[in-house]
PDB file of C-alpha atoms in Angstrom:
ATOM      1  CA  UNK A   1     207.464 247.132  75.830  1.00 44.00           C
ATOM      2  CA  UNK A   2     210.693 247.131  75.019  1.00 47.00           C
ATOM      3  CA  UNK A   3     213.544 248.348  77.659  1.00 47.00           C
ATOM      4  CA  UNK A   4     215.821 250.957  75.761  1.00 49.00           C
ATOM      5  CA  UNK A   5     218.683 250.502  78.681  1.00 51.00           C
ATOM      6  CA  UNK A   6     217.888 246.340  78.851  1.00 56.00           C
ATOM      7  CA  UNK A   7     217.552 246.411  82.789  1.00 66.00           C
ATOM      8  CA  UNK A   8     215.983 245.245  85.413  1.00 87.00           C
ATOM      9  CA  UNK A   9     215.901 248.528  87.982  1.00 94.00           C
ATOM     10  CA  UNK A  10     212.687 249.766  88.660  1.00 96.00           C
ATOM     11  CA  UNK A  11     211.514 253.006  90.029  1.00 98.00           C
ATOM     12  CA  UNK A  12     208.870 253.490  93.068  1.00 98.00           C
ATOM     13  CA  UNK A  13     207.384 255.945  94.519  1.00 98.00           C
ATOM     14  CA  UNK A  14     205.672 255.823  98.007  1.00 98.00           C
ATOM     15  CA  UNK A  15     202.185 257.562  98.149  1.00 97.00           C
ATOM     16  CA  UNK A  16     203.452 260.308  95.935  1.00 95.00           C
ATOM     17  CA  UNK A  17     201.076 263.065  97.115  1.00 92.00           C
ATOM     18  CA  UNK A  18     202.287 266.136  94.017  1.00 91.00           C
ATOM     19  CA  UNK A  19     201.149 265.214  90.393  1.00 87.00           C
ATOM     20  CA  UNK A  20     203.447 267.243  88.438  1.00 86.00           C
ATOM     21  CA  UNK A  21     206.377 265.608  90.176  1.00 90.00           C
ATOM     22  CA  UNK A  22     204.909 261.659  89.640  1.00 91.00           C
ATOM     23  CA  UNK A  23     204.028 263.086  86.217  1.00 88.00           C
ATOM     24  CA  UNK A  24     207.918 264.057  85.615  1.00 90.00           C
ATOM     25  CA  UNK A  25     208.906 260.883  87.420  1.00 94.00           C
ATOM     26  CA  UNK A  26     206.847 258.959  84.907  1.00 92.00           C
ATOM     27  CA  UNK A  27     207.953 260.682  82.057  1.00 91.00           C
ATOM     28  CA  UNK A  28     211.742 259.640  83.469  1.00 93.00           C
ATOM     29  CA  UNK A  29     210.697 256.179  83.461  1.00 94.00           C
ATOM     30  CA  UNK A  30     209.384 256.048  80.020  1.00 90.00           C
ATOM     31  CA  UNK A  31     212.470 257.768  78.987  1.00 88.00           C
ATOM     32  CA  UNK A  32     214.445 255.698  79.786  1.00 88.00           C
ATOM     33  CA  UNK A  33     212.098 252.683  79.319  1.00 88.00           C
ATOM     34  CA  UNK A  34     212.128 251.558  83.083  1.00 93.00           C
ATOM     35  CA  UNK A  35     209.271 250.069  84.484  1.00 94.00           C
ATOM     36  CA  UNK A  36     207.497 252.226  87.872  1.00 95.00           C
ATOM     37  CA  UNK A  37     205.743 251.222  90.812  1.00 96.00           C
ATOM     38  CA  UNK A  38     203.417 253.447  92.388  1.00 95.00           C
ATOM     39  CA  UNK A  39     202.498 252.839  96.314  1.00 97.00           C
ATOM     40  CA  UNK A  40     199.223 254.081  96.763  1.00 95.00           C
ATOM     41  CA  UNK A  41     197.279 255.666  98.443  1.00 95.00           C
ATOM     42  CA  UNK A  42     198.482 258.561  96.512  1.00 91.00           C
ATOM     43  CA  UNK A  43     197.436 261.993  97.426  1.00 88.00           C
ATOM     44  CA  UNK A  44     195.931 262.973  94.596  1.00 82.00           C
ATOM     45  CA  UNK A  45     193.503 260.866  92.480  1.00 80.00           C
ATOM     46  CA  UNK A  46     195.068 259.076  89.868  1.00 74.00           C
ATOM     47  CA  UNK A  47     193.848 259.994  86.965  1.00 70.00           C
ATOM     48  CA  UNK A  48     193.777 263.737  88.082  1.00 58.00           C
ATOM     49  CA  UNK A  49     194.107 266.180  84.855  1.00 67.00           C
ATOM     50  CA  UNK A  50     197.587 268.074  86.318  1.00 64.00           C
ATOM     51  CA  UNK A  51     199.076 264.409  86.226  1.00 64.00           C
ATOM     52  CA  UNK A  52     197.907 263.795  82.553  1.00 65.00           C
ATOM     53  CA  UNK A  53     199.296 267.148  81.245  1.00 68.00           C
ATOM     54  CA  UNK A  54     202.827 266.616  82.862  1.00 66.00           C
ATOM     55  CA  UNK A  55     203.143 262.956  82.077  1.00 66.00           C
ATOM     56  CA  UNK A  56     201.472 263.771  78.608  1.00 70.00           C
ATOM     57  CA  UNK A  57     201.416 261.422  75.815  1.00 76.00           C
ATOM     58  CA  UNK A  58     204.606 259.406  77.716  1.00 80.00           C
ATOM     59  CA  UNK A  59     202.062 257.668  79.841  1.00 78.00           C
ATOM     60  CA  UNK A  60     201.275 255.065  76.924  1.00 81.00           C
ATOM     61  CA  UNK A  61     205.223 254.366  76.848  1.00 85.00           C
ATOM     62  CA  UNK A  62     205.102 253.383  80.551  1.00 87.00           C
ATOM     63  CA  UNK A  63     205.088 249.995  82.153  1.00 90.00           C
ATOM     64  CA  UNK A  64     203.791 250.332  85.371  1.00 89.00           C
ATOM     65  CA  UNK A  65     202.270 249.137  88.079  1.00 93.00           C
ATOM     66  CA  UNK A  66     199.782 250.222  91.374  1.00 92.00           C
ATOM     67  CA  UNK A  67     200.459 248.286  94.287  1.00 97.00           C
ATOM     68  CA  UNK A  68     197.140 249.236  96.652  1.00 96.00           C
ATOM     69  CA  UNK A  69     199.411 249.621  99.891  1.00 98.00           C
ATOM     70  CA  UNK A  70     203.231 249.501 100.985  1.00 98.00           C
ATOM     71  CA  UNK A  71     202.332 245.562 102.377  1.00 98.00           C
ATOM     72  CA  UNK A  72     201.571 244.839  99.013  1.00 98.00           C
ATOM     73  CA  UNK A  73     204.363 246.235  97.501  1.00 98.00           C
ATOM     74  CA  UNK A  74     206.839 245.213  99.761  1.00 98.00           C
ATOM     75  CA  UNK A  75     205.387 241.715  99.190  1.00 97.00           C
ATOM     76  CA  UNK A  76     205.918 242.032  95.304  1.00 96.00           C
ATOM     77  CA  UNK A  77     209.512 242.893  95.820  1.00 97.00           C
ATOM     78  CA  UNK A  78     209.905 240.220  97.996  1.00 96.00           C
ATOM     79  CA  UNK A  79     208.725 237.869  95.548  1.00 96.00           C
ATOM     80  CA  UNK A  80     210.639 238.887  92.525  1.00 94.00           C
ATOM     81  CA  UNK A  81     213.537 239.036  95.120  1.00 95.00           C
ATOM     82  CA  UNK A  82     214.474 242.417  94.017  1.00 97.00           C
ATOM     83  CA  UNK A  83     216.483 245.066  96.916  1.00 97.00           C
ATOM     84  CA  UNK A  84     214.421 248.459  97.909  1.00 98.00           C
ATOM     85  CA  UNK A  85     216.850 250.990  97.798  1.00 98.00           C
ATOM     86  CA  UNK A  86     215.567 254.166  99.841  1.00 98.00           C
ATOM     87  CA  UNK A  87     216.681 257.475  98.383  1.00 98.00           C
ATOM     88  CA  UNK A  88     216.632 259.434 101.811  1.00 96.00           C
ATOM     89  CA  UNK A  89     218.229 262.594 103.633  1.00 93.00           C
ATOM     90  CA  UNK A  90     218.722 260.292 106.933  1.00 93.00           C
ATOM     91  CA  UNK A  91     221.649 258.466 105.566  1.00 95.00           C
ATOM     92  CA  UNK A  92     225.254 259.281 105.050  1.00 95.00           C
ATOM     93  CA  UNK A  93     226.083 256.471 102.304  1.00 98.00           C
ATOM     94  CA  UNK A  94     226.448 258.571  99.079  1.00 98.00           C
ATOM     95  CA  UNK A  95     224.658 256.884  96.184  1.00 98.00           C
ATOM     96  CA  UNK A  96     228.279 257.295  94.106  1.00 98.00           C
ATOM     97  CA  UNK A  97     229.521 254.848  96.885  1.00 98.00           C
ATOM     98  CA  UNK A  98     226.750 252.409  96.694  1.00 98.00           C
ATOM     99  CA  UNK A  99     227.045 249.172  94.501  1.00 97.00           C
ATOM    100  CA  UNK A 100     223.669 248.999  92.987  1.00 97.00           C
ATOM    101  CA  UNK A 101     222.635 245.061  91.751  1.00 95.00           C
ATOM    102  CA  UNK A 102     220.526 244.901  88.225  1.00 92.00           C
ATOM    103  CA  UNK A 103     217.165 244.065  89.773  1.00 94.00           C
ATOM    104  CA  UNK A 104     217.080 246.886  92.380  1.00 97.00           C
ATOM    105  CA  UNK A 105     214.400 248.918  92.778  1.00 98.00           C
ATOM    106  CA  UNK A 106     214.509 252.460  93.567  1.00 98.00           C
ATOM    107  CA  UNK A 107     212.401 254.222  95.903  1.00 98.00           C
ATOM    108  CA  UNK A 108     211.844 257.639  96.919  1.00 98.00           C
ATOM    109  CA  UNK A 109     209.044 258.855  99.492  1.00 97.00           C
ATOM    110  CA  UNK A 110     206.045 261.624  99.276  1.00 94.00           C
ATOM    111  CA  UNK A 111     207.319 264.690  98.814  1.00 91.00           C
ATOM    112  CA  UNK A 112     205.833 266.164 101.630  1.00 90.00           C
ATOM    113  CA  UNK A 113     207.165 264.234 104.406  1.00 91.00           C
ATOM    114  CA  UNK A 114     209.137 260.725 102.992  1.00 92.00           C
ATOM    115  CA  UNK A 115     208.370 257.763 104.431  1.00 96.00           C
ATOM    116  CA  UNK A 116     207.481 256.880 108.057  1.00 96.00           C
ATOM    117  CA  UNK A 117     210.210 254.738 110.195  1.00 97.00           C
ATOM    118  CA  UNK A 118     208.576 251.145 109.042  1.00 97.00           C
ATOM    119  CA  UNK A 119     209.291 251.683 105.472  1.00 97.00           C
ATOM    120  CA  UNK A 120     212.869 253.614 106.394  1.00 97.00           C
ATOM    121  CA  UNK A 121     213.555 250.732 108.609  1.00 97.00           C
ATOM    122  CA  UNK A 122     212.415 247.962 106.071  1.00 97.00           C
ATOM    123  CA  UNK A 123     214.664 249.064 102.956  1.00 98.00           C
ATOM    124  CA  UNK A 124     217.614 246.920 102.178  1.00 98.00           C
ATOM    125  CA  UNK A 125     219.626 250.097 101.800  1.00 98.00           C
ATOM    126  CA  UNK A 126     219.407 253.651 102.197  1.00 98.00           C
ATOM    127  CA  UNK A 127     221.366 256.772  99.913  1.00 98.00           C
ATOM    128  CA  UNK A 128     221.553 260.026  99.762  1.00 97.00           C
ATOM    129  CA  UNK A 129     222.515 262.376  97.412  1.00 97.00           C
ATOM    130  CA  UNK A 130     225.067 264.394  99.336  1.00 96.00           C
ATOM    131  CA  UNK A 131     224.080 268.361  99.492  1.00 95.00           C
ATOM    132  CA  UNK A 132     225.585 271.361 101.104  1.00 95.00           C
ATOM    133  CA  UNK A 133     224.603 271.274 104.695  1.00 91.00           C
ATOM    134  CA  UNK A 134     222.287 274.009 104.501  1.00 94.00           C
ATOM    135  CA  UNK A 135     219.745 272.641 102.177  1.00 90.00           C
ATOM    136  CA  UNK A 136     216.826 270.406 103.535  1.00 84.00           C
ATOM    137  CA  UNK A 137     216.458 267.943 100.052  1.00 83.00           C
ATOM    138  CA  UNK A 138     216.269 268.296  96.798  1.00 90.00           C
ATOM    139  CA  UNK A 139     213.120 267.857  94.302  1.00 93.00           C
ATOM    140  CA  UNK A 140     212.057 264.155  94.718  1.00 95.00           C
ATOM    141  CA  UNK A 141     211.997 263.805  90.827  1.00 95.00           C
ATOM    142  CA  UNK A 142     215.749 265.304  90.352  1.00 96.00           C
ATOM    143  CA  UNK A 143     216.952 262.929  93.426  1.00 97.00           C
ATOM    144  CA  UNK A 144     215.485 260.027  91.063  1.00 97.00           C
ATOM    145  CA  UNK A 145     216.873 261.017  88.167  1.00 97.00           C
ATOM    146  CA  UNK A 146     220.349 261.269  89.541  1.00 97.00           C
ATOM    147  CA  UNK A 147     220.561 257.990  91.597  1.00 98.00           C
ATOM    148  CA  UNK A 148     218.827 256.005  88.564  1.00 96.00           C
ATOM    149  CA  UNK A 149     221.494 257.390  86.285  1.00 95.00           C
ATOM    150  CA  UNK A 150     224.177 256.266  88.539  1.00 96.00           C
ATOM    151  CA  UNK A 151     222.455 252.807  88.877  1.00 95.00           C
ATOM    152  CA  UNK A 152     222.339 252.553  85.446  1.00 92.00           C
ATOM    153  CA  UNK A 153     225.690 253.297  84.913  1.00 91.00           C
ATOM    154  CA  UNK A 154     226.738 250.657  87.339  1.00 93.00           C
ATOM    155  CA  UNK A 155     224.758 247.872  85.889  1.00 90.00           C
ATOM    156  CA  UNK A 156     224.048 248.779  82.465  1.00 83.00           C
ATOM    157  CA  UNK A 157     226.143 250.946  80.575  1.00 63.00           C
ATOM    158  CA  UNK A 158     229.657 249.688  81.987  1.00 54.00           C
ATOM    159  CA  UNK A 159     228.934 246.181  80.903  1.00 52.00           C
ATOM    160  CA  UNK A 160     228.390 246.906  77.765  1.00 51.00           C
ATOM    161  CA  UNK A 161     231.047 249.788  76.969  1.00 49.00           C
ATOM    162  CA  UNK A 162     228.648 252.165  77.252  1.00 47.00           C
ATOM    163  CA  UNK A 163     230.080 255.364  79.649  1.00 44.00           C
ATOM    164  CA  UNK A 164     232.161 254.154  82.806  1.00 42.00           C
TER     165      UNK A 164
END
C-alpha cells in the first residue's frame, strides 16, 4: 500500500468496544494512508455488520493489524522500537506542546472507560487535547483525528514545505 503522507505514525486503538467509532477511526487511517493497530479483545466481534457499514469500502485501503492482547502489542512496539503515545484526559501536556518523533504510534483507549493504570503507566508519553473544564472528553475518533493531524504536521508536512 502506498502511504499518501510517507510516514511512519501509526494509529492504535485499545479494545475499542463501539464499531461505528473504530469504523470512523479506520476510515481516518485509510485516509490518510496510515497503518492501524487494533488491541483486542474488542467489544464487539470483528467482523460485526455496524463496523462494515461505517468503515465501508475504506477497509480494503487499510493496512492493519490485530495484536490478540495489549502484551502482544506492547511487544510489537517494542520491537520496531516505535514510542506509544497515550491520548488521555489524565494529563496536562497539550498535544500542540508535544514533539512527536516519525515512528510514533498513537493510541487512544475504549471509549467506555480508557485504559486501566498498566497501560496508562506503560506509555512513553501521555497528551491531551485541552477542553473547557466542564467537559468529561471528547469522541475518541475526533481526539485521533486531531492529535494525528498535529503529528503529522510535525513530522511530515513541515519537512517537506507542506503547512507549518
Amino acid at each position: 500500500m502506498k502511504f499518501i503522507m510517507d510516514s511512519l505514525l501509526r494509529l492504535a486503538l485499545f479494545e475499542p468496544d463501539m464499531p461505528p467509532n473504530t469504523g470512523a477511526m479506520m476510515r481516518l487511517c485509510a485516509c490518510f494512508g496510515l497503518p492501524l493497530d487494533i488491541i483486542e479483545p474488542c467489544g464487539f466481534a470483528f467482523d460485526d455488520k455496524k463496523l462494515r457499514r461505517v468503515a465501508m469500502d475504506y477497509i480494503d485501503l487499510l493496512d492493519y493489524k490485530r495484536h490478540r492482547s495489549w502484551d502482544d502489542f506492547r511487544q510489537h512496539a517494542k520491537t520496531e522500537k516505535r514510542r506509544i503515545v497515550l491520548l488521555t484526559t489524565k494529563t496536562k501536556m497539550p498535544y500542540y506542546q508535544f514533539d512527536f518523533q516519525k515512528n510514533d504510534i498513537l493510541m487512544v483507549g475504549r471509549e467506555s472507560s480508557g485504559v486501566p493504570e498498566v497501560v496508562h503507566s506503560a506509555a512513553d508519553a501521555r497528551v491531551t487535547v485541552p477542553m473547557v473544564p466542564e467537559a468529561r472528553s471528547l469522541n475518541v475518533g475526533m481526539a485521533a483525528a486531531i492529535v494525528m493531524a498535529e503529528a503529522l504536521r510535525q513530522t511530515t508536512l513541515r519537512k517537506e514545505g507542506g503547512f507549518a
